[in-house]
Every structure is written in C-alpha cells, then in structure tokens.
C-alpha cells in the first residue's frame, strides 16, 4: 500500500466516522473574536522608529526597488515616480509615500462562507492562521512525505475543527501529485468544501488570484463586485529581498487590489542573507520594501485594504540556514509592529520555528515567536498552526502543539474582571484561617470555567500518568489529531453552489490546459 493510501485509510475524517465516535469530544475554547486588550510592547524609542523610517525613505528615493513588470512601471510613472526602464528600477519620494498612506484603511473585514466567522483585521484584533506553503508533510504514523491532496484535505478539516485557527493559509501543503499550473483550483475547492473559513489565495499571477476571488464569490452566493465591498479572502505578496518585486507577484497584487481584496505585503528578510546582519538595517530595508508594495496597492485603487507584513529573522552564521523563534526574530516582530502602527496599517507577522522535529526546540522557538508577535501588536499571526522544519514541512503533531499555544495565548489576552465579586473579600472572609477553598461557594460557582483547560497538557500526578500509559506530549498529540478528524463534521454547502464550483473548476482546467493561468 502506498503512502497516500495509508493516509486515506488511517486519517479519513468527516461524517462517515460519526457512528464510530464513543467518547466525549475534545474540549476546546469556543470560536470567538480575539482581542488584545493590552498595550503593545515598544522596543524602539520614537526617535529610533523615525530613524528607520528616514532610512527607508532614502532606500526608496535613492536606491529604489527593481520591478519586473512594465505595468507597474507605468503605474508609478503616472504617479510621478522616477522610473528607469533600462534597469527596471523605480524610485519614489516621501510625498508619494505619504499620499498613499492617507488612503490605507486602518481596519478591514474578511467574510468566508460563514458570516458568523467574519474577521475584523486591524485595531486590537488578533487572527491566527494555518501554516502555508510547505512541500512536505509529517506525522508520527507515516513519517515524512511529499505534500499530497489527501493530507491537504485533512489539514483543512483540522483547521475547521479547531476554533483557535481563524483563517486558512495559502496551500497548507502543496499537493505535489497535481499539475502545478492548476492545483490551486483543487486546493481552493478543498478550502470551500471542507471548511467555512476565509483563506489566503495564491497570487502568483493574475489568474490564480482571480480564480480565488471568483470561487469565494460563488461559495458566498454573491457577485465579484459585491465581494469588493465585503472582502472574502486575502493573499501574501512577497518581496524578493533585497529590493526586487517580480512580475507575477505584482500582477497578483494588482488583481487583488483592483477587486477590493486585501493583500499582505511581506518582505522575506533574513539578516545576514537578504539584509545586512544588523537589526536596524534589516528593519529599514524590510520597511522600504513593505512600503513600496503598500503604495502600489493605493495607486491601483485608493482605499484598497492592505497589511504591513513582516517576516524578518536571522540565519545561522555557521551554516547559512534560516533560524526562527530567535531573540532577533522576536525583536524584529516587536519593532515591525511599531512601524505598522506608525503608518496605521494592520500588521501581519508569524511565529515560526526552525526545528526538524516536534520537540522542545519547536515548542520554545514557537512560544518565543508567538510572544513577540502578540506583544508586538500583530493583527494576523500567519503560519500559526502546523509549521515545522523552517517551513518545509506541515506537521500534524505540531498543529496540535500550536493549537495549545494559541489557546494559552487567547486565554492570556482575555481581560481580567476586577469587580467586587471577583476580588472576593467575602469569599476570603468565609474561610477560616488555615482552611481551604475547595468547597467554598465562590469556588463551586466557578470551578468549571475558572481556569484554562488544556487539550494537550497532562496535569495528572506521576502515578496516574504512568497508569494511563506514560504518554508524552508527542504521543498525546498524535492521538488528538486522529480524534479531531473523527470528530470533524463537514459544513453544509448548498448543492447548487457545490455544482457551480465543480463546473467552474472543470471549465478553468480546460481553459488553462498546459499553459499558465
């Protein structure tokens, strides 16, 4: 039996398993809009933020950004930028940047096919997303293998099942067995069929972006024009650092902005590789590249929703390999948040790790990066669930670990009630000195909801833990993702809409043929 067949046999989820469920479902936090009630951490002083800003403007005006797109050159040239068509370099001044920033919305919404799960991006809101992009998949049953559609669909089921995951990333894993030129249609279909969440579409060129827009509009039963007023999906536009925006990314950005769908302009900057090794220099370059993309969205359509994306970390200077969850990465997350707030742009970052296994390193690097993201005021934490091996692998067990980390963070962000009842003077007075509060009315009224209840942690004593099989966290995580797939219930999709989506996909595959979409 091949790996895909094993995956199908061992991890089949959905309604067909409901009859076999015997125990209580996994107890998780309910779906809710997460708000960060606390002031973000300000790592850099105001004058240091201004120094980064000023250096970024010098990069944009003196050095410029190279763009492999005649259309982008035309857009910037019409706006008064200095365009060197021989070099493909565009130089923009402060006035053009300031004018664009005036039209950027401070918040926007994302509505998937379930309007009760609408996301508000910006302000104090925090959204956690599924991992995106790994070419490989791993679990402790079948090991490491190339990405495939069976695993892709199971990750979408898990994202739908766990309320801590608010949005689907751009291809949680690439289905390598499918043609590269049209597999985005199959992954979009899985997103829309197996979940009711909003998702990140692929914006490598106009065609893939428009397919995402069209299919989300079909799933919601509205027109593309109507969705421009009520966005349904988002994309990541990566700048090829240092200072290069390729034509396919530019076309995807333009298609999204023209149709009112948000983009996250995210330079991928690794200190020592794609930027200088010093953190201030890396932040200045990242900032310049992000601002360039933000300006482009506003030149295409003033008021188009856009996010300030940050993905700055460092490399291992011994090997050149990317490192994540480092102190430098955490500092970069914090400073990027300050820059995004300076420009009043919603902020996207990530909580990545570089571990090759779901182990202690994966846990502490992810936790470090998560704290940096949340304390930095992130509005969207991308790759928040399932990222492993520096982004080369989507991991089932890591997703469970990450859901636990996210839920801990969600509970930490919940505001504290300081009412007289919660201050509990009467409860303290009711218990004699040297007594205990186990049976007090104050405790009995609250014991079921007083504290965060974990899904992965085991708080039993050593004897009870041994009697239950002495299972470590990794073993428990393997059991949990299998339980979650057994509990999963596919969201209802109107049969007429389902048929329309299938027809659209068949038509587009025929239209694309062997070419590019």
mmCIF file of N, CA and C in Angstrom, residues 301-383:
data_model
loop_
_atom_site.group_PDB
_atom_site.id
_atom_site.type_symbol
_atom_site.label_atom_id
_atom_site.label_comp_id
_atom_site.label_asym_id
_atom_site.label_seq_id
_atom_site.Cartn_x
_atom_site.Cartn_y
_atom_site.Cartn_z
ATOM 1 N N UNK A 301 -5.807 51.213 -6.471
ATOM 2 C CA UNK A 301 -7.152 51.525 -6.001
ATOM 3 C C UNK A 301 -7.062 52.187 -4.635
ATOM 4 N N UNK A 302 -7.163 53.508 -4.562
ATOM 5 C CA UNK A 302 -7.119 54.176 -3.256
ATOM 6 C C UNK A 302 -8.162 53.593 -2.306
ATOM 7 N N UNK A 303 -7.708 53.290 -1.089
ATOM 8 C CA UNK A 303 -8.606 52.685 -0.114
ATOM 9 C C UNK A 303 -8.610 51.178 -0.126
ATOM 10 N N UNK A 304 -7.854 50.555 -1.037
ATOM 11 C CA UNK A 304 -7.781 49.091 -1.062
ATOM 12 C C UNK A 304 -7.193 48.591 0.260
ATOM 13 N N UNK A 305 -7.783 47.542 0.857
ATOM 14 C CA UNK A 305 -7.246 47.033 2.125
ATOM 15 C C UNK A 305 -5.887 46.384 1.925
ATOM 16 N N UNK A 306 -4.985 46.619 2.865
ATOM 17 C CA UNK A 306 -3.622 46.105 2.763
ATOM 18 C C UNK A 306 -3.069 45.921 4.163
ATOM 19 N N UNK A 307 -2.148 44.970 4.295
ATOM 20 C CA UNK A 307 -1.492 44.730 5.576
ATOM 21 C C UNK A 307 0.002 45.002 5.451
ATOM 22 N N UNK A 308 0.572 45.478 6.549
ATOM 23 C CA UNK A 308 2.019 45.627 6.667
ATOM 24 C C UNK A 308 2.560 44.274 7.114
ATOM 25 N N UNK A 309 3.254 43.574 6.225
ATOM 26 C CA UNK A 309 3.766 42.250 6.541
ATOM 27 C C UNK A 309 5.215 42.283 6.975
ATOM 28 N N UNK A 310 5.551 41.449 7.950
ATOM 29 C CA UNK A 310 6.930 41.367 8.448
ATOM 30 C C UNK A 310 7.320 39.914 8.615
ATOM 31 N N UNK A 311 8.464 39.560 8.092
ATOM 32 C CA UNK A 311 8.988 38.208 8.257
ATOM 33 C C UNK A 311 10.508 38.304 8.309
ATOM 34 N N UNK A 312 10.985 39.015 9.313
ATOM 35 C CA UNK A 312 12.431 39.223 9.463
ATOM 36 C C UNK A 312 12.971 38.336 10.571
ATOM 37 N N UNK A 313 13.986 37.559 10.234
ATOM 38 C CA UNK A 313 14.696 36.764 11.229
ATOM 39 C C UNK A 313 16.171 36.751 10.816
ATOM 40 N N UNK A 314 16.913 35.822 11.341
ATOM 41 C CA UNK A 314 18.346 35.758 11.045
ATOM 42 C C UNK A 314 18.718 34.377 10.530
ATOM 43 N N UNK A 315 19.914 34.264 10.007
ATOM 44 C CA UNK A 315 20.430 32.973 9.586
ATOM 45 C C UNK A 315 21.433 32.469 10.609
ATOM 46 N N UNK A 316 21.655 31.184 10.579
ATOM 47 C CA UNK A 316 22.742 30.582 11.354
ATOM 48 C C UNK A 316 24.040 30.918 10.626
ATOM 49 N N UNK A 317 24.882 31.716 11.234
ATOM 50 C CA UNK A 317 26.099 32.160 10.554
ATOM 51 C C UNK A 317 27.108 31.031 10.355
ATOM 52 N N UNK A 318 26.876 29.882 10.986
ATOM 53 C CA UNK A 318 27.756 28.734 10.763
ATOM 54 C C UNK A 318 27.386 27.975 9.496
ATOM 55 N N UNK A 319 26.079 27.923 9.177
ATOM 56 C CA UNK A 319 25.629 27.116 8.052
ATOM 57 C C UNK A 319 24.892 27.912 6.981
ATOM 58 N N UNK A 320 24.396 29.097 7.328
ATOM 59 C CA UNK A 320 23.574 29.875 6.407
ATOM 60 C C UNK A 320 22.111 29.489 6.426
ATOM 61 N N UNK A 321 21.736 28.515 7.264
ATOM 62 C CA UNK A 321 20.346 28.064 7.339
ATOM 63 C C UNK A 321 19.491 29.096 8.068
ATOM 64 N N UNK A 322 18.220 29.245 7.668
ATOM 65 C CA UNK A 322 17.332 30.176 8.369
ATOM 66 C C UNK A 322 17.111 29.748 9.816
ATOM 67 N N UNK A 323 17.015 30.723 10.690
ATOM 68 C CA UNK A 323 16.698 30.484 12.096
ATOM 69 C C UNK A 323 15.442 31.273 12.437
ATOM 70 N N UNK A 324 14.559 30.688 13.252
ATOM 71 C CA UNK A 324 13.312 31.354 13.632
ATOM 72 C C UNK A 324 13.092 31.198 15.127
ATOM 73 N N UNK A 325 12.232 32.044 15.669
ATOM 74 C CA UNK A 325 11.983 31.989 17.104
ATOM 75 C C UNK A 325 13.183 32.419 17.916
ATOM 76 N N UNK A 326 14.049 33.215 17.304
ATOM 77 C CA UNK A 326 15.272 33.689 17.957
ATOM 78 C C UNK A 326 15.005 35.020 18.658
ATOM 79 N N UNK A 327 15.904 35.459 19.536
ATOM 80 C CA UNK A 327 15.755 36.798 20.120
ATOM 81 C C UNK A 327 15.702 37.891 19.053
ATOM 82 N N UNK A 328 16.495 37.728 17.988
ATOM 83 C CA UNK A 328 16.485 38.727 16.911
ATOM 84 C C UNK A 328 15.145 38.751 16.185
ATOM 85 N N UNK A 329 14.586 37.574 15.949
ATOM 86 C CA UNK A 329 13.266 37.456 15.327
ATOM 87 C C UNK A 329 12.197 38.107 16.197
ATOM 88 N N UNK A 330 12.273 37.890 17.504
ATOM 89 C CA UNK A 330 11.314 38.478 18.428
ATOM 90 C C UNK A 330 11.435 40.000 18.439
ATOM 91 N N UNK A 331 12.650 40.508 18.472
ATOM 92 C CA UNK A 331 12.849 41.957 18.421
ATOM 93 C C UNK A 331 12.301 42.535 17.120
ATOM 94 N N UNK A 332 12.538 41.832 16.018
ATOM 95 C CA UNK A 332 12.043 42.301 14.723
ATOM 96 C C UNK A 332 10.513 42.353 14.706
ATOM 97 N N UNK A 333 9.857 41.338 15.295
ATOM 98 C CA UNK A 333 8.400 41.344 15.381
ATOM 99 C C UNK A 333 7.888 42.550 16.157
ATOM 100 N N UNK A 334 8.573 42.870 17.246
ATOM 101 C CA UNK A 334 8.152 43.999 18.084
ATOM 102 C C UNK A 334 8.322 45.327 17.353
ATOM 103 N N UNK A 335 9.475 45.520 16.709
ATOM 104 C CA UNK A 335 9.735 46.788 16.020
ATOM 105 C C UNK A 335 8.842 46.930 14.794
ATOM 106 N N UNK A 336 8.612 45.840 14.071
ATOM 107 C CA UNK A 336 7.723 45.902 12.912
ATOM 108 C C UNK A 336 6.328 46.348 13.324
ATOM 109 N N UNK A 337 5.878 45.894 14.487
ATOM 110 C CA UNK A 337 4.582 46.335 14.987
ATOM 111 C C UNK A 337 4.553 47.836 15.236
ATOM 112 N N UNK A 338 5.649 48.366 15.771
ATOM 113 C CA UNK A 338 5.726 49.813 15.978
ATOM 114 C C UNK A 338 5.645 50.565 14.655
ATOM 115 N N UNK A 339 6.312 50.052 13.637
ATOM 116 C CA UNK A 339 6.272 50.699 12.325
ATOM 117 C C UNK A 339 4.869 50.637 11.728
ATOM 118 N N UNK A 340 4.227 49.476 11.821
ATOM 119 C CA UNK A 340 2.870 49.353 11.281
ATOM 120 C C UNK A 340 1.926 50.338 11.963
ATOM 121 N N UNK A 341 2.061 50.488 13.282
ATOM 122 C CA UNK A 341 1.194 51.432 13.998
ATOM 123 C C UNK A 341 1.528 52.874 13.636
ATOM 124 N N UNK A 342 2.787 53.141 13.340
ATOM 125 C CA UNK A 342 3.141 54.493 12.907
ATOM 126 C C UNK A 342 2.401 54.856 11.632
ATOM 127 N N UNK A 343 2.254 53.870 10.732
ATOM 128 C CA UNK A 343 1.589 54.118 9.457
ATOM 129 C C UNK A 343 0.080 53.832 9.505
ATOM 130 N N UNK A 344 -0.400 53.322 10.666
ATOM 131 C CA UNK A 344 -1.819 52.982 10.848
ATOM 132 C C UNK A 344 -2.281 51.944 9.828
ATOM 133 N N UNK A 345 -1.449 50.891 9.688
ATOM 134 C CA UNK A 345 -1.739 49.783 8.773
ATOM 135 C C UNK A 345 -1.881 48.506 9.595
ATOM 136 N N UNK A 346 -2.887 47.677 9.344
ATOM 137 C CA UNK A 346 -2.961 46.385 10.029
ATOM 138 C C UNK A 346 -1.667 45.588 9.838
ATOM 139 N N UNK A 347 -1.291 44.851 10.867
ATOM 140 C CA UNK A 347 0.040 44.242 10.949
ATOM 141 C C UNK A 347 -0.044 42.723 10.911
ATOM 142 N N UNK A 348 0.716 42.115 9.992
ATOM 143 C CA UNK A 348 0.829 40.658 9.877
ATOM 144 C C UNK A 348 2.265 40.230 10.144
ATOM 145 N N UNK A 349 2.421 39.198 10.983
ATOM 146 C CA UNK A 349 3.730 38.585 11.173
ATOM 147 C C UNK A 349 3.530 37.090 11.401
ATOM 148 N N UNK A 350 4.571 36.381 11.854
ATOM 149 C CA UNK A 350 4.494 34.928 12.012
ATOM 150 C C UNK A 350 5.178 34.500 13.302
ATOM 151 N N UNK A 351 4.935 33.245 13.675
ATOM 152 C CA UNK A 351 5.552 32.686 14.882
ATOM 153 C C UNK A 351 6.304 31.399 14.535
ATOM 154 N N UNK A 352 7.186 31.481 13.569
ATOM 155 C CA UNK A 352 7.847 30.305 13.004
ATOM 156 C C UNK A 352 8.908 29.731 13.940
ATOM 157 N N UNK A 353 9.317 28.505 13.608
ATOM 158 C CA UNK A 353 10.419 27.835 14.320
ATOM 159 C C UNK A 353 11.278 27.122 13.296
ATOM 160 N N UNK A 354 12.475 26.726 13.703
ATOM 161 C CA UNK A 354 13.405 26.075 12.776
ATOM 162 C C UNK A 354 13.660 24.609 13.124
ATOM 163 N N UNK A 355 12.897 24.055 14.058
ATOM 164 C CA UNK A 355 13.147 22.687 14.499
ATOM 165 C C UNK A 355 12.797 21.678 13.411
ATOM 166 N N UNK A 356 13.530 20.584 13.383
ATOM 167 C CA UNK A 356 13.266 19.493 12.448
ATOM 168 C C UNK A 356 12.329 18.439 13.021
ATOM 169 N N UNK A 357 11.909 18.616 14.267
ATOM 170 C CA UNK A 357 11.026 17.644 14.909
ATOM 171 C C UNK A 357 10.102 18.390 15.862
ATOM 172 N N UNK A 358 8.996 17.737 16.213
ATOM 173 C CA UNK A 358 8.081 18.315 17.204
ATOM 174 C C UNK A 358 8.666 17.990 18.571
ATOM 175 N N UNK A 359 9.534 18.867 19.021
ATOM 176 C CA UNK A 359 10.296 18.616 20.231
ATOM 177 C C UNK A 359 10.365 19.885 21.069
ATOM 178 N N UNK A 360 11.261 19.860 22.056
ATOM 179 C CA UNK A 360 11.408 21.010 22.940
ATOM 180 C C UNK A 360 11.809 22.259 22.164
ATOM 181 N N UNK A 361 12.695 22.110 21.181
ATOM 182 C CA UNK A 361 13.099 23.267 20.367
ATOM 183 C C UNK A 361 11.907 23.860 19.640
ATOM 184 N N UNK A 362 11.084 23.017 19.039
ATOM 185 C CA UNK A 362 9.902 23.517 18.342
ATOM 186 C C UNK A 362 8.999 24.291 19.287
ATOM 187 N N UNK A 363 8.871 23.801 20.525
ATOM 188 C CA UNK A 363 7.983 24.441 21.495
ATOM 189 C C UNK A 363 8.522 25.795 21.941
ATOM 190 N N UNK A 364 9.815 25.841 22.320
ATOM 191 C CA UNK A 364 10.285 27.117 22.858
ATOM 192 C C UNK A 364 10.501 28.157 21.771
ATOM 193 N N UNK A 365 10.886 27.744 20.566
ATOM 194 C CA UNK A 365 11.024 28.732 19.494
ATOM 195 C C UNK A 365 9.663 29.283 19.073
ATOM 196 N N UNK A 366 8.666 28.409 18.974
ATOM 197 C CA UNK A 366 7.327 28.876 18.616
ATOM 198 C C UNK A 366 6.756 29.782 19.699
ATOM 199 N N UNK A 367 6.943 29.395 20.959
ATOM 200 C CA UNK A 367 6.436 30.224 22.056
ATOM 201 C C UNK A 367 7.111 31.594 22.060
ATOM 202 N N UNK A 368 8.431 31.609 21.860
ATOM 203 C CA UNK A 368 9.176 32.871 21.821
ATOM 204 C C UNK A 368 8.636 33.770 20.712
ATOM 205 N N UNK A 369 8.454 33.192 19.530
ATOM 206 C CA UNK A 369 7.985 33.970 18.390
ATOM 207 C C UNK A 369 6.536 34.419 18.576
ATOM 208 N N UNK A 370 5.714 33.576 19.211
ATOM 209 C CA UNK A 370 4.319 33.945 19.446
ATOM 210 C C UNK A 370 4.228 35.133 20.389
ATOM 211 N N UNK A 371 5.019 35.111 21.445
ATOM 212 C CA UNK A 371 5.029 36.246 22.367
ATOM 213 C C UNK A 371 5.477 37.517 21.652
ATOM 214 N N UNK A 372 6.505 37.416 20.828
ATOM 215 C CA UNK A 372 6.969 38.591 20.093
ATOM 216 C C UNK A 372 5.899 39.137 19.170
ATOM 217 N N UNK A 373 5.170 38.229 18.496
ATOM 218 C CA UNK A 373 4.115 38.660 17.583
ATOM 219 C C UNK A 373 2.983 39.346 18.332
ATOM 220 N N UNK A 374 2.497 38.705 19.401
ATOM 221 C CA UNK A 374 1.346 39.243 20.126
ATOM 222 C C UNK A 374 1.722 40.513 20.888
ATOM 223 N N UNK A 375 2.873 40.504 21.549
ATOM 224 C CA UNK A 375 3.304 41.705 22.264
ATOM 225 C C UNK A 375 3.640 42.838 21.302
ATOM 226 N N UNK A 376 3.940 42.484 20.052
ATOM 227 C CA UNK A 376 4.200 43.491 19.041
ATOM 228 C C UNK A 376 2.935 44.054 18.417
ATOM 229 N N UNK A 377 1.788 43.551 18.831
ATOM 230 C CA UNK A 377 0.523 44.081 18.330
ATOM 231 C C UNK A 377 0.073 43.474 17.020
ATOM 232 N N UNK A 378 0.490 42.252 16.727
ATOM 233 C CA UNK A 378 0.103 41.621 15.459
ATOM 234 C C UNK A 378 -1.408 41.481 15.346
ATOM 235 N N UNK A 379 -1.922 41.798 14.176
ATOM 236 C CA UNK A 379 -3.340 41.581 13.878
ATOM 237 C C UNK A 379 -3.573 40.241 13.201
ATOM 238 N N UNK A 380 -2.537 39.706 12.577
ATOM 239 C CA UNK A 380 -2.618 38.370 11.989
ATOM 240 C C UNK A 380 -1.293 37.657 12.203
ATOM 241 N N UNK A 381 -1.379 36.480 12.832
ATOM 242 C CA UNK A 381 -0.197 35.641 13.027
ATOM 243 C C UNK A 381 -0.301 34.515 12.011
ATOM 244 N N UNK A 382 0.471 34.648 10.940
ATOM 245 C CA UNK A 382 0.438 33.702 9.833
ATOM 246 C C UNK A 382 1.307 32.494 10.181
ATOM 247 N N UNK A 383 1.017 31.336 9.616
ATOM 248 C CA UNK A 383 1.750 30.085 9.887
ATOM 249 C C UNK A 383 1.643 29.688 11.350
#
